[in-house]
mmCIF file of C-alpha atoms in Angstrom:
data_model
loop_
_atom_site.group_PDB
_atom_site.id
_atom_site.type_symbol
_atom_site.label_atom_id
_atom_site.label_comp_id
_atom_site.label_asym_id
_atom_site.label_seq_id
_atom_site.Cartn_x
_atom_site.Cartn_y
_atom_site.Cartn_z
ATOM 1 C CA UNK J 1274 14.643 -25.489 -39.450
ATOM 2 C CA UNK J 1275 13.426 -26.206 -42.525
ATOM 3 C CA UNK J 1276 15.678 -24.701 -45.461
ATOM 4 C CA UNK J 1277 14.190 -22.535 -48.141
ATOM 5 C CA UNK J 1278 14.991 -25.487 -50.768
ATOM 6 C CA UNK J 1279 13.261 -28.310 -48.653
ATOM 7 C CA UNK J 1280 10.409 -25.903 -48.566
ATOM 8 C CA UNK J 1281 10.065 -25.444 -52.601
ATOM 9 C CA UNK J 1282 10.645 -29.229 -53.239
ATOM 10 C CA UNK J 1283 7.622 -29.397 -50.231
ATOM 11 C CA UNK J 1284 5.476 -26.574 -52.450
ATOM 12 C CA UNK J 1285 6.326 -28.441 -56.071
ATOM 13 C CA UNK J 1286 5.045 -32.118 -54.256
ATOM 14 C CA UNK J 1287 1.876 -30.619 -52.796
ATOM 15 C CA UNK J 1288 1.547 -29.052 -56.558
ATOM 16 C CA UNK J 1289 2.104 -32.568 -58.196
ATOM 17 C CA UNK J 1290 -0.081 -34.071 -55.557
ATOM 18 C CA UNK J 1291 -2.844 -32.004 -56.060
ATOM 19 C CA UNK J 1292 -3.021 -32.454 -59.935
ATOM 20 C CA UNK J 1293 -2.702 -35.816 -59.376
ATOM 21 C CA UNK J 1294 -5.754 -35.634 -56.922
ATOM 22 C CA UNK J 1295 -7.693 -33.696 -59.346
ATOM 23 C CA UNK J 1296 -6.830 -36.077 -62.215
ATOM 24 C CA UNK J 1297 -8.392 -38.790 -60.226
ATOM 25 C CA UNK J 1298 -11.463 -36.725 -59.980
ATOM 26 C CA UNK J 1299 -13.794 -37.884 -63.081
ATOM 27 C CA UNK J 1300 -15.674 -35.789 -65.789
ATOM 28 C CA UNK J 1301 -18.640 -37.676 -66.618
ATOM 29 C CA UNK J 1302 -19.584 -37.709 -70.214
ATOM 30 C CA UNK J 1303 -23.406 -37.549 -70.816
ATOM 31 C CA UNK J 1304 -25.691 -37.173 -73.483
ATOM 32 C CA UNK J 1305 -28.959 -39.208 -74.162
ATOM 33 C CA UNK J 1306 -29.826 -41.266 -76.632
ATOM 34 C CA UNK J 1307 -31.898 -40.958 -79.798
ATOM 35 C CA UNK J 1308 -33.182 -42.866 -82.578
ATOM 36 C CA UNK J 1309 -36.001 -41.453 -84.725
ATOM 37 C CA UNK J 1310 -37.786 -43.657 -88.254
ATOM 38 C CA UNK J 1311 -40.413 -42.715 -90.505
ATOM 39 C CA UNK J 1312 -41.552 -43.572 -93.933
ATOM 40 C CA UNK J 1313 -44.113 -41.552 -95.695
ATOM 41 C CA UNK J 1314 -45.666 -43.620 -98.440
ATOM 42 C CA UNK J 1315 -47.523 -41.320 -101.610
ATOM 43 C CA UNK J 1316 -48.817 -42.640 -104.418
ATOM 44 C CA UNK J 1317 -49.305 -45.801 -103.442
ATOM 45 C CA UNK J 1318 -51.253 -47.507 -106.958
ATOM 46 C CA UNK J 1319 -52.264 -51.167 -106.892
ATOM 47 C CA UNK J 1320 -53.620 -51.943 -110.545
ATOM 48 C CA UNK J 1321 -53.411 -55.165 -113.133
ATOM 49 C CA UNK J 1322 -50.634 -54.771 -115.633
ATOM 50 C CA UNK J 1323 -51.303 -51.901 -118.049
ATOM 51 C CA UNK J 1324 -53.347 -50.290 -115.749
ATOM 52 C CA UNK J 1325 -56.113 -52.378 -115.339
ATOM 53 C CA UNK J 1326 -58.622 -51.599 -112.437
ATOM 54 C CA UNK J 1327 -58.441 -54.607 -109.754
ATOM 55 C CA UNK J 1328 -61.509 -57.195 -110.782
ATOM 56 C CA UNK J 1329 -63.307 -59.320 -107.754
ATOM 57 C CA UNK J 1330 -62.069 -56.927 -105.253
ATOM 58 C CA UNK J 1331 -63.487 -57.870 -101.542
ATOM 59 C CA UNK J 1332 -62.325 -57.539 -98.245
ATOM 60 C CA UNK J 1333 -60.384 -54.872 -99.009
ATOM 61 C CA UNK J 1334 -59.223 -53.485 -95.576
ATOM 62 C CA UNK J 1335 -56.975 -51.336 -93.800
ATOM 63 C CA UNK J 1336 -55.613 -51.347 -90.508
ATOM 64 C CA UNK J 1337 -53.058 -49.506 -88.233
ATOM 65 C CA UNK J 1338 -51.380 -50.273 -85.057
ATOM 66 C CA UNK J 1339 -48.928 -48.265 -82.526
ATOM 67 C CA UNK J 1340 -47.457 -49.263 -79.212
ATOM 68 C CA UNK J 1341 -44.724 -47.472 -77.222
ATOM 69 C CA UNK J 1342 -42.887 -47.951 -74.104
ATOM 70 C CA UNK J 1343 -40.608 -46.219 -71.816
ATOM 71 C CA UNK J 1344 -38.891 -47.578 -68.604
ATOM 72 C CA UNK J 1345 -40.944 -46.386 -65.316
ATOM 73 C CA UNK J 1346 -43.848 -45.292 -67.223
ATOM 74 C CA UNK J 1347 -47.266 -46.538 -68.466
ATOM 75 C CA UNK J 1348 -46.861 -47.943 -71.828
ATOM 76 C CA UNK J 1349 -49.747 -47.517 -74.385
ATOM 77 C CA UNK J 1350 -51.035 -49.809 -77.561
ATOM 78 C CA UNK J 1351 -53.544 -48.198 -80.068
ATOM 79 C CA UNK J 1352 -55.525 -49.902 -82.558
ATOM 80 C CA UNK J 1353 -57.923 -48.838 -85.705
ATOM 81 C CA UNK J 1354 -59.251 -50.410 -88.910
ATOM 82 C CA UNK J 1355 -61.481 -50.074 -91.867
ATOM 83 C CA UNK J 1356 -62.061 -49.793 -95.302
ATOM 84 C CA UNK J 1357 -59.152 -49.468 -98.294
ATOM 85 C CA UNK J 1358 -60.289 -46.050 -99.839
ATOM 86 C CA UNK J 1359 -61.179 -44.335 -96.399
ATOM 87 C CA UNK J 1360 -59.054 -42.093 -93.979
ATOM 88 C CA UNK J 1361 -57.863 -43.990 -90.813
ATOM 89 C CA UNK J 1362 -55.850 -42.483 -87.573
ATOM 90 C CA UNK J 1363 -55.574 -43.958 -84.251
ATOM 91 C CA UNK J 1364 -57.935 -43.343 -81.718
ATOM 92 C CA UNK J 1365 -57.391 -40.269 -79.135
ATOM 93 C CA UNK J 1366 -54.797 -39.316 -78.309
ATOM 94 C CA UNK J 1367 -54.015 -39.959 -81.983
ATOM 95 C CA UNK J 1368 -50.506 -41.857 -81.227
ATOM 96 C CA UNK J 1369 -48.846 -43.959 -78.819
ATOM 97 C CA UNK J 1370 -46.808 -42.303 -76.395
ATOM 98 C CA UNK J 1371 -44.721 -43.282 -73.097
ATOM 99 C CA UNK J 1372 -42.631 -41.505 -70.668
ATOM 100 C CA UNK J 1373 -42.081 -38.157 -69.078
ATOM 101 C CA UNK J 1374 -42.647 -35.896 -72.045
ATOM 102 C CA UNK J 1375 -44.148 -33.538 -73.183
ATOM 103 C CA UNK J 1376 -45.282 -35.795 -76.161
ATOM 104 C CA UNK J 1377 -44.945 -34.567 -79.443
ATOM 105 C CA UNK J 1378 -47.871 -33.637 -81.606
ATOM 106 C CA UNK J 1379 -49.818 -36.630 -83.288
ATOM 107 C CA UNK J 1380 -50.034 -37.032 -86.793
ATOM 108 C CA UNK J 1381 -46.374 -35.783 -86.872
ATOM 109 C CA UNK J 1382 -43.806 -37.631 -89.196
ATOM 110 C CA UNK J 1383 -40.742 -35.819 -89.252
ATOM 111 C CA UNK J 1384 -38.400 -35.374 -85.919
ATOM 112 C CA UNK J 1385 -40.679 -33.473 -83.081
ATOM 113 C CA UNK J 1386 -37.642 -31.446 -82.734
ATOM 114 C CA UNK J 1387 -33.835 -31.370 -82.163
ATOM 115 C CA UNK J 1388 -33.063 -33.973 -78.788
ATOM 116 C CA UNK J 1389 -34.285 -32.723 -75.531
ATOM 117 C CA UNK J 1390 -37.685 -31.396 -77.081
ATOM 118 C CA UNK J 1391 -39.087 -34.670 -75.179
ATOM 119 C CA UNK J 1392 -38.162 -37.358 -73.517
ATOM 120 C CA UNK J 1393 -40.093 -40.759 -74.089
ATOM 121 C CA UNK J 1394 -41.367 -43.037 -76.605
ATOM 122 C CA UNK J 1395 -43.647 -42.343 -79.686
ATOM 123 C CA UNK J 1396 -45.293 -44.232 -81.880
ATOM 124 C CA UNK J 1397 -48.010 -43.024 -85.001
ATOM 125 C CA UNK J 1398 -49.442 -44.756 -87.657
ATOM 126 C CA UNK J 1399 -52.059 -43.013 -90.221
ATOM 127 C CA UNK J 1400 -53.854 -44.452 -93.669
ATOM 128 C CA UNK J 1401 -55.009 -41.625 -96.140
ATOM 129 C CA UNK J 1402 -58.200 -41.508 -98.011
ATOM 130 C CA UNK J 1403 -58.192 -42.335 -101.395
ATOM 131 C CA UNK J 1404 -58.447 -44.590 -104.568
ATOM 132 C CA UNK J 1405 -55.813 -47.275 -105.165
ATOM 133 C CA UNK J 1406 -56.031 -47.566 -109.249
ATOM 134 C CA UNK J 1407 -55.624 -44.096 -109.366
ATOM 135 C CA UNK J 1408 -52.935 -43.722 -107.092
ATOM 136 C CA UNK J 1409 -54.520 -41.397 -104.141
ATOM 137 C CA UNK J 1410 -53.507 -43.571 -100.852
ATOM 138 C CA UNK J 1411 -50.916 -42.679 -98.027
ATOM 139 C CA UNK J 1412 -49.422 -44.217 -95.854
ATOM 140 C CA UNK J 1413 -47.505 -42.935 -92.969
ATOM 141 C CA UNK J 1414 -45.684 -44.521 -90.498
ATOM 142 C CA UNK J 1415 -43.514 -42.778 -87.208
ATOM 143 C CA UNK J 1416 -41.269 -44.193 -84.100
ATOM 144 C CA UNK J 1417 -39.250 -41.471 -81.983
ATOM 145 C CA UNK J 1418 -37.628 -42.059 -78.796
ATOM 146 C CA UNK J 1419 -35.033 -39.704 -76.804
ATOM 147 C CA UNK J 1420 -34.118 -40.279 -72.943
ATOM 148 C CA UNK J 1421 -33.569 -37.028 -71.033
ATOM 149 C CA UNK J 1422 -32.806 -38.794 -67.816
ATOM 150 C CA UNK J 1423 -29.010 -38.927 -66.328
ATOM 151 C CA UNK J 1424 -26.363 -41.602 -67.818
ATOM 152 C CA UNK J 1425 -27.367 -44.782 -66.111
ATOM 153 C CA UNK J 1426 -31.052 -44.279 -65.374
ATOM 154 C CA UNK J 1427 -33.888 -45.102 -66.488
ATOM 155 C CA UNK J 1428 -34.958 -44.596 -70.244
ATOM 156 C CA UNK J 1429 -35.063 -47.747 -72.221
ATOM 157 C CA UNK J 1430 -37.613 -47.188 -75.048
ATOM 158 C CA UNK J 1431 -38.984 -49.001 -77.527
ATOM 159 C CA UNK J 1432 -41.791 -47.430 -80.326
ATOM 160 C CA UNK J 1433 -43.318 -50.024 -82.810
ATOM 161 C CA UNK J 1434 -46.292 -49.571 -85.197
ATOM 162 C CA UNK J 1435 -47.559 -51.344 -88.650
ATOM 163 C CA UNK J 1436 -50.259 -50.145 -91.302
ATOM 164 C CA UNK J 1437 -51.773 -52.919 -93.412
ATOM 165 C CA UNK J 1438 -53.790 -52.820 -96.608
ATOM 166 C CA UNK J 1439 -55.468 -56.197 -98.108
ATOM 167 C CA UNK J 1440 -56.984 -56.433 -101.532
ATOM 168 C CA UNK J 1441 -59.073 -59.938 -102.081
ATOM 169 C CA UNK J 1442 -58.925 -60.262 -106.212
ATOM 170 C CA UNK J 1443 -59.791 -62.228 -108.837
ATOM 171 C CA UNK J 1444 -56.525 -62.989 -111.402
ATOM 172 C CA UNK J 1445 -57.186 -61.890 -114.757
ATOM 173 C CA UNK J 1446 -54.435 -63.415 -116.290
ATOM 174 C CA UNK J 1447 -51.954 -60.745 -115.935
ATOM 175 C CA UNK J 1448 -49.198 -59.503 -112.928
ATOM 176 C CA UNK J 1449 -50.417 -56.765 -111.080
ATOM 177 C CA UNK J 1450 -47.987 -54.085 -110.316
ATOM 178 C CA UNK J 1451 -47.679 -51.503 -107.613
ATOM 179 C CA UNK J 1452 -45.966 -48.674 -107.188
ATOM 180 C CA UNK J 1453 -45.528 -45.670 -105.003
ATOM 181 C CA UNK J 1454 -42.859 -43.389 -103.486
ATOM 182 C CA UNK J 1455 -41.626 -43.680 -99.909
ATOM 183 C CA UNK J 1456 -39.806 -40.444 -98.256
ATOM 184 C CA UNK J 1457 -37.525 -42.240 -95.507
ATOM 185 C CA UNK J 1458 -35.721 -40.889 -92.726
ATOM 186 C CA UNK J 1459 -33.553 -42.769 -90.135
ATOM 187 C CA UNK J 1460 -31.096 -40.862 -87.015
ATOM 188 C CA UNK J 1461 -29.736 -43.201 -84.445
ATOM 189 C CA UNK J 1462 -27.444 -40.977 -82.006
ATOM 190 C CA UNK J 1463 -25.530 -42.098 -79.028
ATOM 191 C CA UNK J 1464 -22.890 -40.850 -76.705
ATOM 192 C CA UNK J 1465 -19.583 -43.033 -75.860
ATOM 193 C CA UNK J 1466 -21.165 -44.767 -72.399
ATOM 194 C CA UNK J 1467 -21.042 -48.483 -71.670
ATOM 195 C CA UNK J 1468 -23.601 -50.481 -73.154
ATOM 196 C CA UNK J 1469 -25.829 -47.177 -74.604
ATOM 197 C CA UNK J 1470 -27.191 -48.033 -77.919
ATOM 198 C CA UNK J 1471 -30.080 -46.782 -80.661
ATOM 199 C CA UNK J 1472 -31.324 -48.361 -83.403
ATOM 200 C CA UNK J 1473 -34.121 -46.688 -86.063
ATOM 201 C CA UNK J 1474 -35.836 -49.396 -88.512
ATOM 202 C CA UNK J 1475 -38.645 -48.833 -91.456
ATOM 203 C CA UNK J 1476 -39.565 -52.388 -93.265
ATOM 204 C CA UNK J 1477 -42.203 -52.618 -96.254
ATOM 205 C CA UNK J 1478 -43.638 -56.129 -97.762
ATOM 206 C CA UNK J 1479 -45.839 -57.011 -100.695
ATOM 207 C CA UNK J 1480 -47.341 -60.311 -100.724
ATOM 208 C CA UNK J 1481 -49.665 -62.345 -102.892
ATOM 209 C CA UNK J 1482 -51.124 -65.377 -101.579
ATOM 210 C CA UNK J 1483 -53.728 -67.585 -103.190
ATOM 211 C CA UNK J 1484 -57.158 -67.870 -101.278
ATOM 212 C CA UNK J 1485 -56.686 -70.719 -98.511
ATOM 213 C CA UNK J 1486 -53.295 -70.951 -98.461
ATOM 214 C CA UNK J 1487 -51.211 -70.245 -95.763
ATOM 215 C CA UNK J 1488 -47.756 -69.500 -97.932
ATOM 216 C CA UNK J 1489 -47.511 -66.543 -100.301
ATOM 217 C CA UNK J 1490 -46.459 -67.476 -103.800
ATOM 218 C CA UNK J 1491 -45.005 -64.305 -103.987
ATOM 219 C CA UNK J 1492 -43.389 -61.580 -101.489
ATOM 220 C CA UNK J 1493 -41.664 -58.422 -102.190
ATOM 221 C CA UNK J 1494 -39.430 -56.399 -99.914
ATOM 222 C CA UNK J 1495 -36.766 -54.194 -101.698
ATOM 223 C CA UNK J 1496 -33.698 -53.422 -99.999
ATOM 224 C CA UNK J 1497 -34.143 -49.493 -100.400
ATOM 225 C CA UNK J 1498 -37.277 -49.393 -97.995
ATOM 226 C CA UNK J 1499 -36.538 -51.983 -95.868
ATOM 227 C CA UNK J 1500 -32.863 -50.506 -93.554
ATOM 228 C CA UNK J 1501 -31.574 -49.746 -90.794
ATOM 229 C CA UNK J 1502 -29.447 -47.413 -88.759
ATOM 230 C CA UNK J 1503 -27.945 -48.122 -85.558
ATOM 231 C CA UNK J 1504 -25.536 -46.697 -82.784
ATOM 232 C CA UNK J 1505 -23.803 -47.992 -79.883
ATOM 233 C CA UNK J 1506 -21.203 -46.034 -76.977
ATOM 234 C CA UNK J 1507 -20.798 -42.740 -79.493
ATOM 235 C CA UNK J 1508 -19.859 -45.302 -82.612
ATOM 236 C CA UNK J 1509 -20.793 -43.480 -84.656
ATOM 237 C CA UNK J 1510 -22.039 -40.595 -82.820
ATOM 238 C CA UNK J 1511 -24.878 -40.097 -85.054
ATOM 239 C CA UNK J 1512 -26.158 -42.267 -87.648
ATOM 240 C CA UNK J 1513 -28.538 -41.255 -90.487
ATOM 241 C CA UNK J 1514 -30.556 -41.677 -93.460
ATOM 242 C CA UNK J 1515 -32.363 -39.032 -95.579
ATOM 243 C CA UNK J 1516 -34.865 -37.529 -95.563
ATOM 244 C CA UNK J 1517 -34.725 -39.633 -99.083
ATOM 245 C CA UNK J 1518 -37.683 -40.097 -101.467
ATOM 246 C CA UNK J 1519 -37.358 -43.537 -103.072
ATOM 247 C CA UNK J 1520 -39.762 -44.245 -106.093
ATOM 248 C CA UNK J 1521 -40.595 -48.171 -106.078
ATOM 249 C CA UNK J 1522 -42.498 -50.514 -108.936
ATOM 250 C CA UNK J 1523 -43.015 -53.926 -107.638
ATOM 251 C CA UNK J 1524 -43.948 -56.443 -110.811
ATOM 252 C CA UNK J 1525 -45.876 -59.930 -109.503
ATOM 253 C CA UNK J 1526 -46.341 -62.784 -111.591
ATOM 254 C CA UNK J 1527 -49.033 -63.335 -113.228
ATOM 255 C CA UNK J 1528 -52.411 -63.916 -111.441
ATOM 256 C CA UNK J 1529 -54.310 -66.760 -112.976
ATOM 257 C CA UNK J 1530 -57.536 -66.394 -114.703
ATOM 258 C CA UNK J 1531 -60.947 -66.622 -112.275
ATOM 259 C CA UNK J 1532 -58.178 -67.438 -108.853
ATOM 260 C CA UNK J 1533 -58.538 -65.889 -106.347
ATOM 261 C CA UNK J 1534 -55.659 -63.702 -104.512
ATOM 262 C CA UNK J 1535 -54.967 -61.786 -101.297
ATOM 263 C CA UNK J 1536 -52.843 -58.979 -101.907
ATOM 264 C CA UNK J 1537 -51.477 -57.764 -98.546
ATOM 265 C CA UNK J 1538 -49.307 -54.317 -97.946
ATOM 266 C CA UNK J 1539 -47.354 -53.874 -94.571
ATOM 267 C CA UNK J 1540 -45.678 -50.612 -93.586
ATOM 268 C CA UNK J 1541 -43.724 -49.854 -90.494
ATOM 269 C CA UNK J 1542 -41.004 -47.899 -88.362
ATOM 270 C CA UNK J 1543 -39.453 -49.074 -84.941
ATOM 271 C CA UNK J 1544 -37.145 -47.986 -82.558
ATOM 272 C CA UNK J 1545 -35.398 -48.884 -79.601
ATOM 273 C CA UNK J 1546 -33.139 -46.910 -77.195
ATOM 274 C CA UNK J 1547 -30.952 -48.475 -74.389
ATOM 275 C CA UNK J 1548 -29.254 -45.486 -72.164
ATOM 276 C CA UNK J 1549 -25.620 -47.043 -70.989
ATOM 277 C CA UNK J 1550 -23.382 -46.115 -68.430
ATOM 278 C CA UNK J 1551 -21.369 -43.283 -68.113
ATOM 279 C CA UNK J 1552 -17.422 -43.580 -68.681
ATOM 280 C CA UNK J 1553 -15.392 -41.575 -66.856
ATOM 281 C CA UNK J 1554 -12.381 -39.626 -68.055
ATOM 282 C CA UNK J 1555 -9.749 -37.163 -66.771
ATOM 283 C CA UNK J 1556 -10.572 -33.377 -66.691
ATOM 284 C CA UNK J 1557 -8.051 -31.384 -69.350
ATOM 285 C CA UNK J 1558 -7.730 -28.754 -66.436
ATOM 286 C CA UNK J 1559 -6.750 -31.811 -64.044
ATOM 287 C CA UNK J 1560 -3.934 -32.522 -66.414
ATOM 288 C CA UNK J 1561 -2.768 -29.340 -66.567
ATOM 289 C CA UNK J 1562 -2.456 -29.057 -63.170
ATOM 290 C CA UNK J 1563 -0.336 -32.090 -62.787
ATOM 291 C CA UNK J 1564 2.060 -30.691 -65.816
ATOM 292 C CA UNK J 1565 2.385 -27.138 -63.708
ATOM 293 C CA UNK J 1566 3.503 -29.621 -60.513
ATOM 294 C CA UNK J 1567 5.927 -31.635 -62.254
ATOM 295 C CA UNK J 1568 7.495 -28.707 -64.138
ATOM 296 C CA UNK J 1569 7.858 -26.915 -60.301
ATOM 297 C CA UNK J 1570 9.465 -30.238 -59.182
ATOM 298 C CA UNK J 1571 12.172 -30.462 -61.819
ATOM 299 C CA UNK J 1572 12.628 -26.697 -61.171
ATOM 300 C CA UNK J 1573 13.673 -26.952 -57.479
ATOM 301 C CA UNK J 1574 15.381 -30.228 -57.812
ATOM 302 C CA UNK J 1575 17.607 -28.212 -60.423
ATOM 303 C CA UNK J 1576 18.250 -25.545 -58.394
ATOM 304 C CA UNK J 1577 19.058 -28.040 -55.464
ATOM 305 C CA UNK J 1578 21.765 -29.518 -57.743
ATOM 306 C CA UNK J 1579 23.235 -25.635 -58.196
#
């Protein structure tokens, strides 16, 4: 016969046992990835030295380009140019998009919405209409991805687009000088799972290169508008920048009499998700359980010893 003593230290293992089982049993952390980049150029003014009108201007173009991909979906590349001083957006559907979705709207250049609005890759690029010696272009640039899917699936995204204006002058003698203001805005957000990572970039060059030369004598690309944010396995959960509007005056040297120059802008925003593996830790109710056994053990074995 079993005595009533045997039977509690029986009750207090099976108690221990249990939480220990339950301890074994995982929680599995999950969240999804994000990384979002824009810059919003205004202003943007491209004039001689004391605000001189460019002379010999030709060829002065624009163009824009988007591409986005998304693991297990189509991916998409859009493509538009024309003429400095006209509007130019991408052709329908207006941006670059891969994945599940819903896609956001086009033409959008803040975050579509707090994570989970979407999942997928985005990628916009857009050129406003207007006069560059009196300071009336924009230029916008977006990349958004988020992956909805489980830890450990698919969802590797990448969103990458550029918007390029070229001048063609004739040097007067004197530096030209541009300036404009760029409203930036980085998030890279990641949970703590094996090998997850996100990664938000916005770059922004000035060049000047003499006609039928291959090397600029001069390029420009100031630390303030040219970052980026990153995140890997929750470190640091989320990582950010702005929304921050950062005025910019780039000064070349002077532009020799009767040369002539190419004066080349390039804007752009990228981003790249990589949705890691989820780790696996003990439930806080599983370690409860297995304090409540052990306390019943050293209960009975105390009142064994009595």
């Amino acid at each position: 016969m079993t005595s009533p003593a045997t039977s509690r230290l029986g009750l207090a293992f099976l108690a221990g046992a249990a939480a220990f089982g339950l301890m074994a049993a995982p929680m599995t952390a999950s969240a999804a990835p994000y990384a979002f980049a824009s810059n919003q150029i205004t202003g943007l003014t491209v004039t001689f030295e004391g605000g001189g009108a460019l002379t010999g201007v030709a060829a002065a173009n624009t163009s824009i380009s988007a591409s986005a991909s998304y693991t297990g979906f189509p991916g998409a590349v859009l493509a538009n140019n024309g003429l400095v001083g006209n509007a130019l957006n991408l052709p329908a559907p207006g941006q670059a998009f891969s994945g599940p979705g819903p896609a956001p709207a086009d033409n959008t250049f803040v975050p579509a919405g707090p994570p989970g609005t979407f999942s997928g890759a985005r990628s916009d690029a857009q050129i406003g209409a207007g006069s560059a010696s009196t300071g009336g272009i924009t230029v916008s640039n977006v990349a958004e991805g988020y992956s909805a899917g489980a830890p450990g699936t698919a969802g590797t995204s990448t969103g990458v687009n550029s918007a390029v204006i070229t001048f063609t002058v004739t040097g007067t003698g004197a530096p030209v000088v541009v300036s404009f203001t760029d409203l930036i805005q980085l998030i890279a957000a990641t949970a703590p799972n094996a090998g997850e990572t996100a990664v938000a970039r916005i770059a922004n060059t000035f060049s000047v290169t003499p006609r039928g030369a291959s090397t600029p004598i001069f390029l420009a690309a100031p630390d303030a508008i040219n970052v980026e944010v990153s995140s890997g396995a929750g470190s640091p959960p989320n990582n950010s920048i702005g929304p921050t509007a950062v005025p910019i005056t780039i000064t070349t040297p002077t532009l020799s009499s009767g040369v002539t120059y190419t004066l080349s802008f390039t804007s752009s925003a990228t981003e790249s998700i990589v949705v890691g593996t989820p780790t696996d830790v003990p439930e806080p109710a599983s370690l409860a359980l297995l304090g409540l056994g052990l306390l019943g053990l050293a209960a009975v074995r105390s009142r064994m010893r009595a």
